[in-house]
Amino acid sequence: MHTLILSISFSVLVSVFLKLARRCQVRVDQAIAMNYVTACALCLWLLRPPLESLGRQTPSGWVLLVLLGVLLPAVFLIMAAAVRQAGIVLSDTAQRLSLIIPVLAAFLVFHEALSGTKGLGILLALGALACLLRRPVAQDAGATPGAPPPPAMPSGEPIQTGRRIWLPLLGVWAGYGLIDILFKQMARTGSGFTSTLLLSFSLAGVLMGLWLLIRRTQWHARSLASGVLLGALNFGNIYFYIRAHQTYPENPTLVFAAMNIGVISIGALVGAGLFRERLSRTNLAGIGLALAAIVLLFPR
């Protein structure tokens, strides 16, 4: 259970960092780019992946690392587009509801047995999400490891309406859900996940760097330095998330649900305590439902 607790804790710290970063005028896109550089360095230093085997991935391993390397920075860009076109509230809701995708995958792809207790736990988890999403101000916490929360809405920029706003929202929903599934698949590779993780971080960093260069970004020293801290927190989040899947290989629903509702619940409490964000009775009920869902989903 400690792997889940550590992963949730690091994820909440990432959200706190990003909330404070915006207040300190840190450019989040540059911090995220440096985050991948730091994550690569920590992966090499702490996990010591066998460098001689980096190029000898299995076909499925190459598919996995390419998908992660592309999705990690791409989902950030899609989220930014969703916030511009649909606003923070709808974008945040789409991210939260992505929990449905990995939960379905747990039964359809990873062949987890569905019992009455687990079914009730899933229903409570969805109810908790509904309660926690009823907030007067959209939150910054991001549940999916490695993927950042929505950026702040530019002042005075109108939110677009119409059918086309659903395209980026659909991308957010599918992207975050798919990343969860890919991390579960990475966990199934055993000790070989360290090489795949390093290559995924490397590809994500290269693509994010190229995107910034194409935009002719004016580099900001404070933002790049802050990215080192962000990378350390994000690395801990992803590493312990994968370890949690390895600890509970037969119960992916527990990891998927606990990670999402755990981050949202603890993030809500941290937001109320540190940033004086208001919690309604519905939010508090959601936290209670979340705890009940985790208890029901925990293997016996």
PDB file of C-alpha atoms in Angstrom:
ATOM      1  CA  MET A   1       0.000   0.000   0.000  1.00  0.00           C
ATOM      2  CA  HIS A   2       2.951   2.330   0.592  1.00  0.00           C
ATOM      3  CA  THR A   3       3.650   2.511  -3.155  1.00  0.00           C
ATOM      4  CA  LEU A   4       0.167   3.889  -3.789  1.00  0.00           C
ATOM      5  CA  ILE A   5       0.456   6.362  -0.909  1.00  0.00           C
ATOM      6  CA  LEU A   6       3.829   7.609  -2.186  1.00  0.00           C
ATOM      7  CA  SER A   7       2.578   7.924  -5.768  1.00  0.00           C
ATOM      8  CA  ILE A   8      -0.501   9.884  -4.655  1.00  0.00           C
ATOM      9  CA  SER A   9       1.660  12.102  -2.411  1.00  0.00           C
ATOM     10  CA  PHE A  10       4.095  12.932  -5.219  1.00  0.00           C
ATOM     11  CA  SER A  11       1.194  13.640  -7.590  1.00  0.00           C
ATOM     12  CA  VAL A  12      -0.359  16.087  -5.117  1.00  0.00           C
ATOM     13  CA  LEU A  13       3.042  17.762  -4.649  1.00  0.00           C
ATOM     14  CA  VAL A  14       3.296  18.149  -8.434  1.00  0.00           C
ATOM     15  CA  SER A  15      -0.079  19.907  -8.421  1.00  0.00           C
ATOM     16  CA  VAL A  16       0.961  22.160  -5.521  1.00  0.00           C
ATOM     17  CA  PHE A  17       4.181  23.023  -7.365  1.00  0.00           C
ATOM     18  CA  LEU A  18       2.297  23.949 -10.539  1.00  0.00           C
ATOM     19  CA  LYS A  19      -0.224  26.047  -8.638  1.00  0.00           C
ATOM     20  CA  LEU A  20       2.556  27.973  -6.913  1.00  0.00           C
ATOM     21  CA  ALA A  21       4.563  28.153 -10.147  1.00  0.00           C
ATOM     22  CA  ARG A  22       1.846  30.141 -11.861  1.00  0.00           C
ATOM     23  CA  ARG A  23       1.740  32.565  -8.969  1.00  0.00           C
ATOM     24  CA  CYS A  24       5.537  32.949  -9.177  1.00  0.00           C
ATOM     25  CA  GLN A  25       5.361  33.603 -12.952  1.00  0.00           C
ATOM     26  CA  VAL A  26       7.102  30.358 -13.840  1.00  0.00           C
ATOM     27  CA  ARG A  27       6.455  29.382 -17.465  1.00  0.00           C
ATOM     28  CA  VAL A  28       4.957  25.952 -17.065  1.00  0.00           C
ATOM     29  CA  ASP A  29       5.705  24.702 -20.591  1.00  0.00           C
ATOM     30  CA  GLN A  30       9.444  25.311 -20.127  1.00  0.00           C
ATOM     31  CA  ALA A  31       9.356  23.743 -16.664  1.00  0.00           C
ATOM     32  CA  ILE A  32       7.682  20.656 -18.125  1.00  0.00           C
ATOM     33  CA  ALA A  33      10.365  20.371 -20.814  1.00  0.00           C
ATOM     34  CA  MET A  34      13.117  20.526 -18.171  1.00  0.00           C
ATOM     35  CA  ASN A  35      11.098  18.062 -16.088  1.00  0.00           C
ATOM     36  CA  TYR A  36      11.713  15.346 -18.678  1.00  0.00           C
ATOM     37  CA  VAL A  37      15.449  16.071 -18.709  1.00  0.00           C
ATOM     38  CA  THR A  38      15.543  15.737 -14.921  1.00  0.00           C
ATOM     39  CA  ALA A  39      13.442  12.571 -15.023  1.00  0.00           C
ATOM     40  CA  CYS A  40      15.925  11.010 -17.462  1.00  0.00           C
ATOM     41  CA  ALA A  41      18.832  11.891 -15.171  1.00  0.00           C
ATOM     42  CA  LEU A  42      17.082  10.429 -12.118  1.00  0.00           C
ATOM     43  CA  CYS A  43      16.162   7.307 -14.055  1.00  0.00           C
ATOM     44  CA  LEU A  44      19.822   6.787 -14.979  1.00  0.00           C
ATOM     45  CA  TRP A  45      21.070   7.546 -11.472  1.00  0.00           C
ATOM     46  CA  LEU A  46      18.533   5.693  -9.326  1.00  0.00           C
ATOM     47  CA  LEU A  47      17.205   2.877 -11.505  1.00  0.00           C
ATOM     48  CA  ARG A  48      20.388   2.201 -13.483  1.00  0.00           C
ATOM     49  CA  PRO A  49      18.698   0.706 -16.564  1.00  0.00           C
ATOM     50  CA  PRO A  50      20.987  -1.557 -18.612  1.00  0.00           C
ATOM     51  CA  LEU A  51      22.178   0.843 -21.304  1.00  0.00           C
ATOM     52  CA  GLU A  52      23.388  -1.963 -23.554  1.00  0.00           C
ATOM     53  CA  SER A  53      19.801  -3.205 -23.882  1.00  0.00           C
ATOM     54  CA  LEU A  54      18.173   0.142 -24.666  1.00  0.00           C
ATOM     55  CA  GLY A  55      18.132  -0.568 -28.378  1.00  0.00           C
ATOM     56  CA  ARG A  56      17.000  -4.170 -27.959  1.00  0.00           C
ATOM     57  CA  GLN A  57      13.381  -3.579 -27.081  1.00  0.00           C
ATOM     58  CA  THR A  58      10.720  -6.061 -28.107  1.00  0.00           C
ATOM     59  CA  PRO A  59       8.262  -4.915 -30.802  1.00  0.00           C
ATOM     60  CA  SER A  60       5.623  -4.339 -28.123  1.00  0.00           C
ATOM     61  CA  GLY A  61       8.190  -2.460 -26.032  1.00  0.00           C
ATOM     62  CA  TRP A  62       8.946  -0.075 -28.906  1.00  0.00           C
ATOM     63  CA  VAL A  63       5.226   0.551 -29.439  1.00  0.00           C
ATOM     64  CA  LEU A  64       4.797   1.212 -25.718  1.00  0.00           C
ATOM     65  CA  LEU A  65       7.655   3.691 -25.382  1.00  0.00           C
ATOM     66  CA  VAL A  66       6.760   5.548 -28.586  1.00  0.00           C
ATOM     67  CA  LEU A  67       3.133   5.896 -27.504  1.00  0.00           C
ATOM     68  CA  LEU A  68       4.162   7.196 -24.079  1.00  0.00           C
ATOM     69  CA  GLY A  69       6.871   9.448 -25.486  1.00  0.00           C
ATOM     70  CA  VAL A  70       4.373  11.062 -27.839  1.00  0.00           C
ATOM     71  CA  LEU A  71       1.345  11.115 -25.530  1.00  0.00           C
ATOM     72  CA  LEU A  72       3.003  12.646 -22.459  1.00  0.00           C
ATOM     73  CA  PRO A  73       3.788  15.988 -24.156  1.00  0.00           C
ATOM     74  CA  ALA A  74       0.900  15.765 -26.652  1.00  0.00           C
ATOM     75  CA  VAL A  75      -1.771  15.499 -23.968  1.00  0.00           C
ATOM     76  CA  PHE A  76      -0.369  18.652 -22.396  1.00  0.00           C
ATOM     77  CA  LEU A  77      -0.832  20.499 -25.699  1.00  0.00           C
ATOM     78  CA  ILE A  78      -4.315  19.053 -26.162  1.00  0.00           C
ATOM     79  CA  MET A  79      -5.239  20.122 -22.642  1.00  0.00           C
ATOM     80  CA  ALA A  80      -3.998  23.633 -23.380  1.00  0.00           C
ATOM     81  CA  ALA A  81      -6.200  23.733 -26.501  1.00  0.00           C
ATOM     82  CA  ALA A  82      -9.175  22.416 -24.529  1.00  0.00           C
ATOM     83  CA  VAL A  83      -8.764  25.126 -21.882  1.00  0.00           C
ATOM     84  CA  ARG A  84      -8.594  27.822 -24.568  1.00  0.00           C
ATOM     85  CA  GLN A  85     -11.690  26.573 -26.382  1.00  0.00           C
ATOM     86  CA  ALA A  86     -13.870  25.054 -23.650  1.00  0.00           C
ATOM     87  CA  GLY A  87     -12.589  26.515 -20.386  1.00  0.00           C
ATOM     88  CA  ILE A  88     -10.993  25.009 -17.319  1.00  0.00           C
ATOM     89  CA  VAL A  89     -14.126  23.446 -15.803  1.00  0.00           C
ATOM     90  CA  LEU A  90     -15.032  21.284 -18.816  1.00  0.00           C
ATOM     91  CA  SER A  91     -11.378  20.381 -19.454  1.00  0.00           C
ATOM     92  CA  ASP A  92     -10.852  19.374 -15.837  1.00  0.00           C
ATOM     93  CA  THR A  93     -14.034  17.284 -15.897  1.00  0.00           C
ATOM     94  CA  ALA A  94     -12.895  15.467 -19.047  1.00  0.00           C
ATOM     95  CA  GLN A  95      -9.589  14.627 -17.353  1.00  0.00           C
ATOM     96  CA  ARG A  96     -11.317  13.240 -14.250  1.00  0.00           C
ATOM     97  CA  LEU A  97     -13.785  11.143 -16.226  1.00  0.00           C
ATOM     98  CA  SER A  98     -10.901   9.456 -18.044  1.00  0.00           C
ATOM     99  CA  LEU A  99     -10.886   7.083 -15.041  1.00  0.00           C
ATOM    100  CA  ILE A 100     -13.634   5.170 -16.855  1.00  0.00           C
ATOM    101  CA  ILE A 101     -11.212   4.074 -19.612  1.00  0.00           C
ATOM    102  CA  PRO A 102      -8.588   2.270 -17.473  1.00  0.00           C
ATOM    103  CA  VAL A 103     -11.281   0.781 -15.227  1.00  0.00           C
ATOM    104  CA  LEU A 104     -12.960  -0.766 -18.277  1.00  0.00           C
ATOM    105  CA  ALA A 105      -9.546  -1.890 -19.541  1.00  0.00           C
ATOM    106  CA  ALA A 106      -8.911  -3.657 -16.225  1.00  0.00           C
ATOM    107  CA  PHE A 107     -11.742  -6.057 -17.031  1.00  0.00           C
ATOM    108  CA  LEU A 108     -11.658  -6.155 -20.839  1.00  0.00           C
ATOM    109  CA  VAL A 109      -7.870  -6.067 -21.456  1.00  0.00           C
ATOM    110  CA  PHE A 110      -6.214  -7.207 -18.216  1.00  0.00           C
ATOM    111  CA  HIS A 111      -8.965  -9.765 -17.437  1.00  0.00           C
ATOM    112  CA  GLU A 112      -9.571  -8.750 -13.851  1.00  0.00           C
ATOM    113  CA  ALA A 113     -12.498 -10.626 -12.295  1.00  0.00           C
ATOM    114  CA  LEU A 114     -15.510  -8.445 -11.523  1.00  0.00           C
ATOM    115  CA  SER A 115     -17.085  -9.237  -8.172  1.00  0.00           C
ATOM    116  CA  GLY A 116     -20.041  -7.607  -6.463  1.00  0.00           C
ATOM    117  CA  THR A 117     -17.733  -5.832  -4.040  1.00  0.00           C
ATOM    118  CA  LYS A 118     -15.581  -4.414  -6.836  1.00  0.00           C
ATOM    119  CA  GLY A 119     -18.661  -3.372  -8.775  1.00  0.00           C
ATOM    120  CA  LEU A 120     -19.943  -1.472  -5.759  1.00  0.00           C
ATOM    121  CA  GLY A 121     -16.492   0.074  -5.270  1.00  0.00           C
ATOM    122  CA  ILE A 122     -16.463   1.305  -8.878  1.00  0.00           C
ATOM    123  CA  LEU A 123     -19.928   2.835  -8.485  1.00  0.00           C
ATOM    124  CA  LEU A 124     -18.814   4.586  -5.287  1.00  0.00           C
ATOM    125  CA  ALA A 125     -15.667   5.835  -7.065  1.00  0.00           C
ATOM    126  CA  LEU A 126     -17.730   7.346  -9.886  1.00  0.00           C
ATOM    127  CA  GLY A 127     -20.075   8.868  -7.323  1.00  0.00           C
ATOM    128  CA  ALA A 128     -17.078  10.328  -5.497  1.00  0.00           C
ATOM    129  CA  LEU A 129     -15.819  11.866  -8.728  1.00  0.00           C
ATOM    130  CA  ALA A 130     -19.222  13.432  -9.375  1.00  0.00           C
ATOM    131  CA  CYS A 131     -19.276  14.949  -5.879  1.00  0.00           C
ATOM    132  CA  LEU A 132     -15.683  16.170  -6.023  1.00  0.00           C
ATOM    133  CA  LEU A 133     -16.175  17.788  -9.420  1.00  0.00           C
ATOM    134  CA  ARG A 134     -18.935  20.041  -8.095  1.00  0.00           C
ATOM    135  CA  ARG A 135     -16.563  22.852  -7.143  1.00  0.00           C
ATOM    136  CA  PRO A 136     -17.006  26.614  -7.563  1.00  0.00           C
ATOM    137  CA  VAL A 137     -13.485  27.002  -8.968  1.00  0.00           C
ATOM    138  CA  ALA A 138     -11.742  24.463 -11.216  1.00  0.00           C
ATOM    139  CA  GLN A 139      -8.830  22.741  -9.514  1.00  0.00           C
ATOM    140  CA  ASP A 140      -5.262  22.260 -10.673  1.00  0.00           C
ATOM    141  CA  ALA A 141      -4.676  18.722  -9.400  1.00  0.00           C
ATOM    142  CA  GLY A 142      -3.817  16.206 -12.096  1.00  0.00           C
ATOM    143  CA  ALA A 143      -4.368  12.493 -11.353  1.00  0.00           C
ATOM    144  CA  THR A 144      -2.611  10.930 -14.274  1.00  0.00           C
ATOM    145  CA  PRO A 145       1.088  10.435 -13.663  1.00  0.00           C
ATOM    146  CA  GLY A 146       3.405  12.408 -15.896  1.00  0.00           C
ATOM    147  CA  ALA A 147       0.694  14.559 -17.371  1.00  0.00           C
ATOM    148  CA  PRO A 148       0.257  18.172 -16.178  1.00  0.00           C
ATOM    149  CA  PRO A 149      -3.005  19.826 -15.097  1.00  0.00           C
ATOM    150  CA  PRO A 150      -4.714  22.439 -17.265  1.00  0.00           C
ATOM    151  CA  PRO A 151      -2.922  25.778 -17.633  1.00  0.00           C
ATOM    152  CA  ALA A 152      -4.547  28.958 -16.451  1.00  0.00           C
ATOM    153  CA  MET A 153      -7.103  30.586 -18.722  1.00  0.00           C
ATOM    154  CA  PRO A 154      -5.608  33.705 -20.347  1.00  0.00           C
ATOM    155  CA  SER A 155      -7.208  36.822 -18.951  1.00  0.00           C
ATOM    156  CA  GLY A 156      -9.958  38.188 -21.141  1.00  0.00           C
ATOM    157  CA  GLU A 157      -9.862  35.330 -23.659  1.00  0.00           C
ATOM    158  CA  PRO A 158     -13.416  34.252 -24.520  1.00  0.00           C
ATOM    159  CA  ILE A 159     -14.407  30.608 -24.218  1.00  0.00           C
ATOM    160  CA  GLN A 160     -15.563  29.236 -27.544  1.00  0.00           C
ATOM    161  CA  THR A 161     -18.835  27.401 -27.981  1.00  0.00           C
ATOM    162  CA  GLY A 162     -20.153  24.947 -30.514  1.00  0.00           C
ATOM    163  CA  ARG A 163     -19.419  21.433 -31.574  1.00  0.00           C
ATOM    164  CA  ARG A 164     -15.708  21.890 -32.193  1.00  0.00           C
ATOM    165  CA  ILE A 165     -14.967  22.344 -28.481  1.00  0.00           C
ATOM    166  CA  TRP A 166     -15.723  18.658 -27.983  1.00  0.00           C
ATOM    167  CA  LEU A 167     -12.788  17.553 -30.149  1.00  0.00           C
ATOM    168  CA  PRO A 168     -10.053  18.695 -27.707  1.00  0.00           C
ATOM    169  CA  LEU A 169     -12.206  17.571 -24.762  1.00  0.00           C
ATOM    170  CA  LEU A 170     -12.443  14.118 -26.312  1.00  0.00           C
ATOM    171  CA  GLY A 171      -8.663  14.187 -26.794  1.00  0.00           C
ATOM    172  CA  VAL A 172      -8.147  15.018 -23.102  1.00  0.00           C
ATOM    173  CA  TRP A 173     -10.503  12.241 -21.989  1.00  0.00           C
ATOM    174  CA  ALA A 174      -8.955   9.606 -24.259  1.00  0.00           C
ATOM    175  CA  GLY A 175      -5.354  10.771 -23.758  1.00  0.00           C
ATOM    176  CA  TYR A 176      -5.305  10.637 -19.968  1.00  0.00           C
ATOM    177  CA  GLY A 177      -7.129   7.310 -19.934  1.00  0.00           C
ATOM    178  CA  LEU A 178      -4.725   5.762 -22.443  1.00  0.00           C
ATOM    179  CA  ILE A 179      -1.673   6.956 -20.493  1.00  0.00           C
ATOM    180  CA  ASP A 180      -2.991   5.150 -17.415  1.00  0.00           C
ATOM    181  CA  ILE A 181      -3.351   1.932 -19.416  1.00  0.00           C
ATOM    182  CA  LEU A 182       0.133   2.266 -20.923  1.00  0.00           C
ATOM    183  CA  PHE A 183       1.734   2.638 -17.493  1.00  0.00           C
ATOM    184  CA  LYS A 184      -0.063  -0.525 -16.379  1.00  0.00           C
ATOM    185  CA  GLN A 185       1.281  -2.296 -19.468  1.00  0.00           C
ATOM    186  CA  MET A 186       4.786  -1.010 -18.671  1.00  0.00           C
ATOM    187  CA  ALA A 187       4.511  -2.435 -15.162  1.00  0.00           C
ATOM    188  CA  ARG A 188       3.910  -5.889 -16.659  1.00  0.00           C
ATOM    189  CA  THR A 189       7.365  -5.896 -18.235  1.00  0.00           C
ATOM    190  CA  GLY A 190       8.910  -6.479 -14.788  1.00  0.00           C
ATOM    191  CA  SER A 191      12.403  -5.132 -14.235  1.00  0.00           C
ATOM    192  CA  GLY A 192      12.632  -4.223 -17.936  1.00  0.00           C
ATOM    193  CA  PHE A 193      10.369  -1.237 -17.371  1.00  0.00           C
ATOM    194  CA  THR A 194      13.359   0.937 -16.430  1.00  0.00           C
ATOM    195  CA  SER A 195      14.698   0.958 -19.993  1.00  0.00           C
ATOM    196  CA  THR A 196      11.282   1.691 -21.472  1.00  0.00           C
ATOM    197  CA  LEU A 197      10.738   4.462 -18.932  1.00  0.00           C
ATOM    198  CA  LEU A 198      14.079   6.106 -19.761  1.00  0.00           C
ATOM    199  CA  LEU A 199      13.413   6.038 -23.493  1.00  0.00           C
ATOM    200  CA  SER A 200       9.872   7.374 -23.003  1.00  0.00           C
ATOM    201  CA  PHE A 201      11.153  10.292 -20.930  1.00  0.00           C
ATOM    202  CA  SER A 202      13.834  10.968 -23.542  1.00  0.00           C
ATOM    203  CA  LEU A 203      11.385  11.000 -26.450  1.00  0.00           C
ATOM    204  CA  ALA A 204       8.904  13.167 -24.516  1.00  0.00           C
ATOM    205  CA  GLY A 205      11.681  15.642 -23.688  1.00  0.00           C
ATOM    206  CA  VAL A 206      12.870  15.825 -27.294  1.00  0.00           C
ATOM    207  CA  LEU A 207       9.361  16.388 -28.647  1.00  0.00           C
ATOM    208  CA  MET A 208       8.550  19.005 -26.011  1.00  0.00           C
ATOM    209  CA  GLY A 209      11.846  20.775 -26.716  1.00  0.00           C
ATOM    210  CA  LEU A 210      11.170  20.783 -30.451  1.00  0.00           C
ATOM    211  CA  TRP A 211       7.701  22.223 -29.870  1.00  0.00           C
ATOM    212  CA  LEU A 212       9.197  25.058 -27.817  1.00  0.00           C
ATOM    213  CA  LEU A 213      11.851  25.708 -30.461  1.00  0.00           C
ATOM    214  CA  ILE A 214       9.253  25.806 -33.233  1.00  0.00           C
ATOM    215  CA  ARG A 215       7.380  28.423 -31.228  1.00  0.00           C
ATOM    216  CA  ARG A 216      10.634  30.403 -30.905  1.00  0.00           C
ATOM    217  CA  THR A 217      10.371  30.375 -27.145  1.00  0.00           C
ATOM    218  CA  GLN A 218      12.316  32.949 -25.174  1.00  0.00           C
ATOM    219  CA  TRP A 219      14.002  30.821 -22.519  1.00  0.00           C
ATOM    220  CA  HIS A 220      13.405  31.762 -18.905  1.00  0.00           C
ATOM    221  CA  ALA A 221      16.063  30.754 -16.357  1.00  0.00           C
ATOM    222  CA  ARG A 222      13.690  30.569 -13.391  1.00  0.00           C
ATOM    223  CA  SER A 223      11.310  28.335 -15.304  1.00  0.00           C
ATOM    224  CA  LEU A 224      14.072  25.956 -16.370  1.00  0.00           C
ATOM    225  CA  ALA A 225      15.458  25.793 -12.826  1.00  0.00           C
ATOM    226  CA  SER A 226      11.983  25.115 -11.449  1.00  0.00           C
ATOM    227  CA  GLY A 227      11.650  22.269 -13.923  1.00  0.00           C
ATOM    228  CA  VAL A 228      14.360  20.382 -12.023  1.00  0.00           C
ATOM    229  CA  LEU A 229      12.152  20.247  -8.921  1.00  0.00           C
ATOM    230  CA  LEU A 230       9.118  19.389 -11.035  1.00  0.00           C
ATOM    231  CA  GLY A 231      11.063  16.552 -12.653  1.00  0.00           C
ATOM    232  CA  ALA A 232      12.035  15.092  -9.271  1.00  0.00           C
ATOM    233  CA  LEU A 233       8.436  15.137  -8.063  1.00  0.00           C
ATOM    234  CA  ASN A 234       7.086  13.788 -11.332  1.00  0.00           C
ATOM    235  CA  PHE A 235       9.672  11.005 -11.432  1.00  0.00           C
ATOM    236  CA  GLY A 236       8.635   9.876  -7.949  1.00  0.00           C
ATOM    237  CA  ASN A 237       4.988   9.976  -8.971  1.00  0.00           C
ATOM    238  CA  ILE A 238       5.478   7.812 -12.065  1.00  0.00           C
ATOM    239  CA  TYR A 239       7.977   5.401 -10.491  1.00  0.00           C
ATOM    240  CA  PHE A 240       5.771   4.566  -7.507  1.00  0.00           C
ATOM    241  CA  TYR A 241       2.681   4.396  -9.731  1.00  0.00           C
ATOM    242  CA  ILE A 242       4.325   1.679 -11.803  1.00  0.00           C
ATOM    243  CA  ARG A 243       5.540  -0.066  -8.636  1.00  0.00           C
ATOM    244  CA  ALA A 244       1.965   0.021  -7.312  1.00  0.00           C
ATOM    245  CA  HIS A 245       0.787  -1.820 -10.424  1.00  0.00           C
ATOM    246  CA  GLN A 246       3.555  -4.353  -9.879  1.00  0.00           C
ATOM    247  CA  THR A 247       2.523  -4.748  -6.229  1.00  0.00           C
ATOM    248  CA  TYR A 248      -1.113  -5.408  -7.196  1.00  0.00           C
ATOM    249  CA  PRO A 249      -0.787  -7.053 -10.639  1.00  0.00           C
ATOM    250  CA  GLU A 250      -4.144  -8.824 -10.348  1.00  0.00           C
ATOM    251  CA  ASN A 251      -6.048  -5.789  -9.157  1.00  0.00           C
ATOM    252  CA  PRO A 252      -5.443  -2.889 -11.575  1.00  0.00           C
ATOM    253  CA  THR A 253      -8.818  -1.364 -10.700  1.00  0.00           C
ATOM    254  CA  LEU A 254      -7.537  -0.611  -7.200  1.00  0.00           C
ATOM    255  CA  VAL A 255      -4.537   1.288  -8.582  1.00  0.00           C
ATOM    256  CA  PHE A 256      -6.511   3.146 -11.259  1.00  0.00           C
ATOM    257  CA  ALA A 257      -9.308   4.195  -8.908  1.00  0.00           C
ATOM    258  CA  ALA A 258      -7.170   4.853  -5.827  1.00  0.00           C
ATOM    259  CA  MET A 259      -4.778   7.022  -7.816  1.00  0.00           C
ATOM    260  CA  ASN A 260      -7.493   9.168  -9.364  1.00  0.00           C
ATOM    261  CA  ILE A 261      -9.825   9.629  -6.423  1.00  0.00           C
ATOM    262  CA  GLY A 262      -6.921   9.696  -3.956  1.00  0.00           C
ATOM    263  CA  VAL A 263      -5.243  12.585  -5.734  1.00  0.00           C
ATOM    264  CA  ILE A 264      -8.502  14.490  -6.111  1.00  0.00           C
ATOM    265  CA  SER A 265      -9.521  13.935  -2.460  1.00  0.00           C
ATOM    266  CA  ILE A 266      -6.142  14.784  -0.934  1.00  0.00           C
ATOM    267  CA  GLY A 267      -5.711  17.607  -3.422  1.00  0.00           C
ATOM    268  CA  ALA A 268      -9.040  19.039  -2.277  1.00  0.00           C
ATOM    269  CA  LEU A 269      -7.951  18.908   1.373  1.00  0.00           C
ATOM    270  CA  VAL A 270      -4.560  20.443   0.571  1.00  0.00           C
ATOM    271  CA  GLY A 271      -6.242  23.158  -1.468  1.00  0.00           C
ATOM    272  CA  ALA A 272      -8.565  23.949   1.433  1.00  0.00           C
ATOM    273  CA  GLY A 273      -5.747  23.934   3.976  1.00  0.00           C
ATOM    274  CA  LEU A 274      -2.979  25.720   2.077  1.00  0.00           C
ATOM    275  CA  PHE A 275      -4.810  27.825  -0.480  1.00  0.00           C
ATOM    276  CA  ARG A 276      -8.087  28.405   1.395  1.00  0.00           C
ATOM    277  CA  GLU A 277     -10.150  26.888  -1.379  1.00  0.00           C
ATOM    278  CA  ARG A 278     -13.745  26.291  -0.346  1.00  0.00           C
ATOM    279  CA  LEU A 279     -15.111  22.778   0.117  1.00  0.00           C
ATOM    280  CA  SER A 280     -18.856  22.268  -0.022  1.00  0.00           C
ATOM    281  CA  ARG A 281     -20.776  19.553   1.784  1.00  0.00           C
ATOM    282  CA  THR A 282     -20.986  17.721  -1.522  1.00  0.00           C
ATOM    283  CA  ASN A 283     -17.176  17.781  -1.811  1.00  0.00           C
ATOM    284  CA  LEU A 284     -16.799  16.405   1.710  1.00  0.00           C
ATOM    285  CA  ALA A 285     -19.312  13.671   0.885  1.00  0.00           C
ATOM    286  CA  GLY A 286     -17.219  12.866  -2.184  1.00  0.00           C
ATOM    287  CA  ILE A 287     -14.116  12.421  -0.054  1.00  0.00           C
ATOM    288  CA  GLY A 288     -16.043  10.018   2.176  1.00  0.00           C
ATOM    289  CA  LEU A 289     -17.273   8.060  -0.855  1.00  0.00           C
ATOM    290  CA  ALA A 290     -13.719   7.939  -2.201  1.00  0.00           C
ATOM    291  CA  LEU A 291     -12.382   6.398   0.991  1.00  0.00           C
ATOM    292  CA  ALA A 292     -15.215   3.851   1.002  1.00  0.00           C
ATOM    293  CA  ALA A 293     -14.488   2.969  -2.647  1.00  0.00           C
ATOM    294  CA  ILE A 294     -10.797   2.337  -1.932  1.00  0.00           C
ATOM    295  CA  VAL A 295     -11.698   0.091   1.013  1.00  0.00           C
ATOM    296  CA  LEU A 296     -14.030  -1.963  -1.185  1.00  0.00           C
ATOM    297  CA  LEU A 297     -11.499  -2.188  -4.037  1.00  0.00           C
ATOM    298  CA  PHE A 298      -8.588  -3.174  -1.778  1.00  0.00           C
ATOM    299  CA  PRO A 299      -7.757  -6.883  -2.239  1.00  0.00           C
ATOM    300  CA  ARG A 300      -8.653  -9.238   0.587  1.00  0.00           C
TER     301      ARG A 300
END
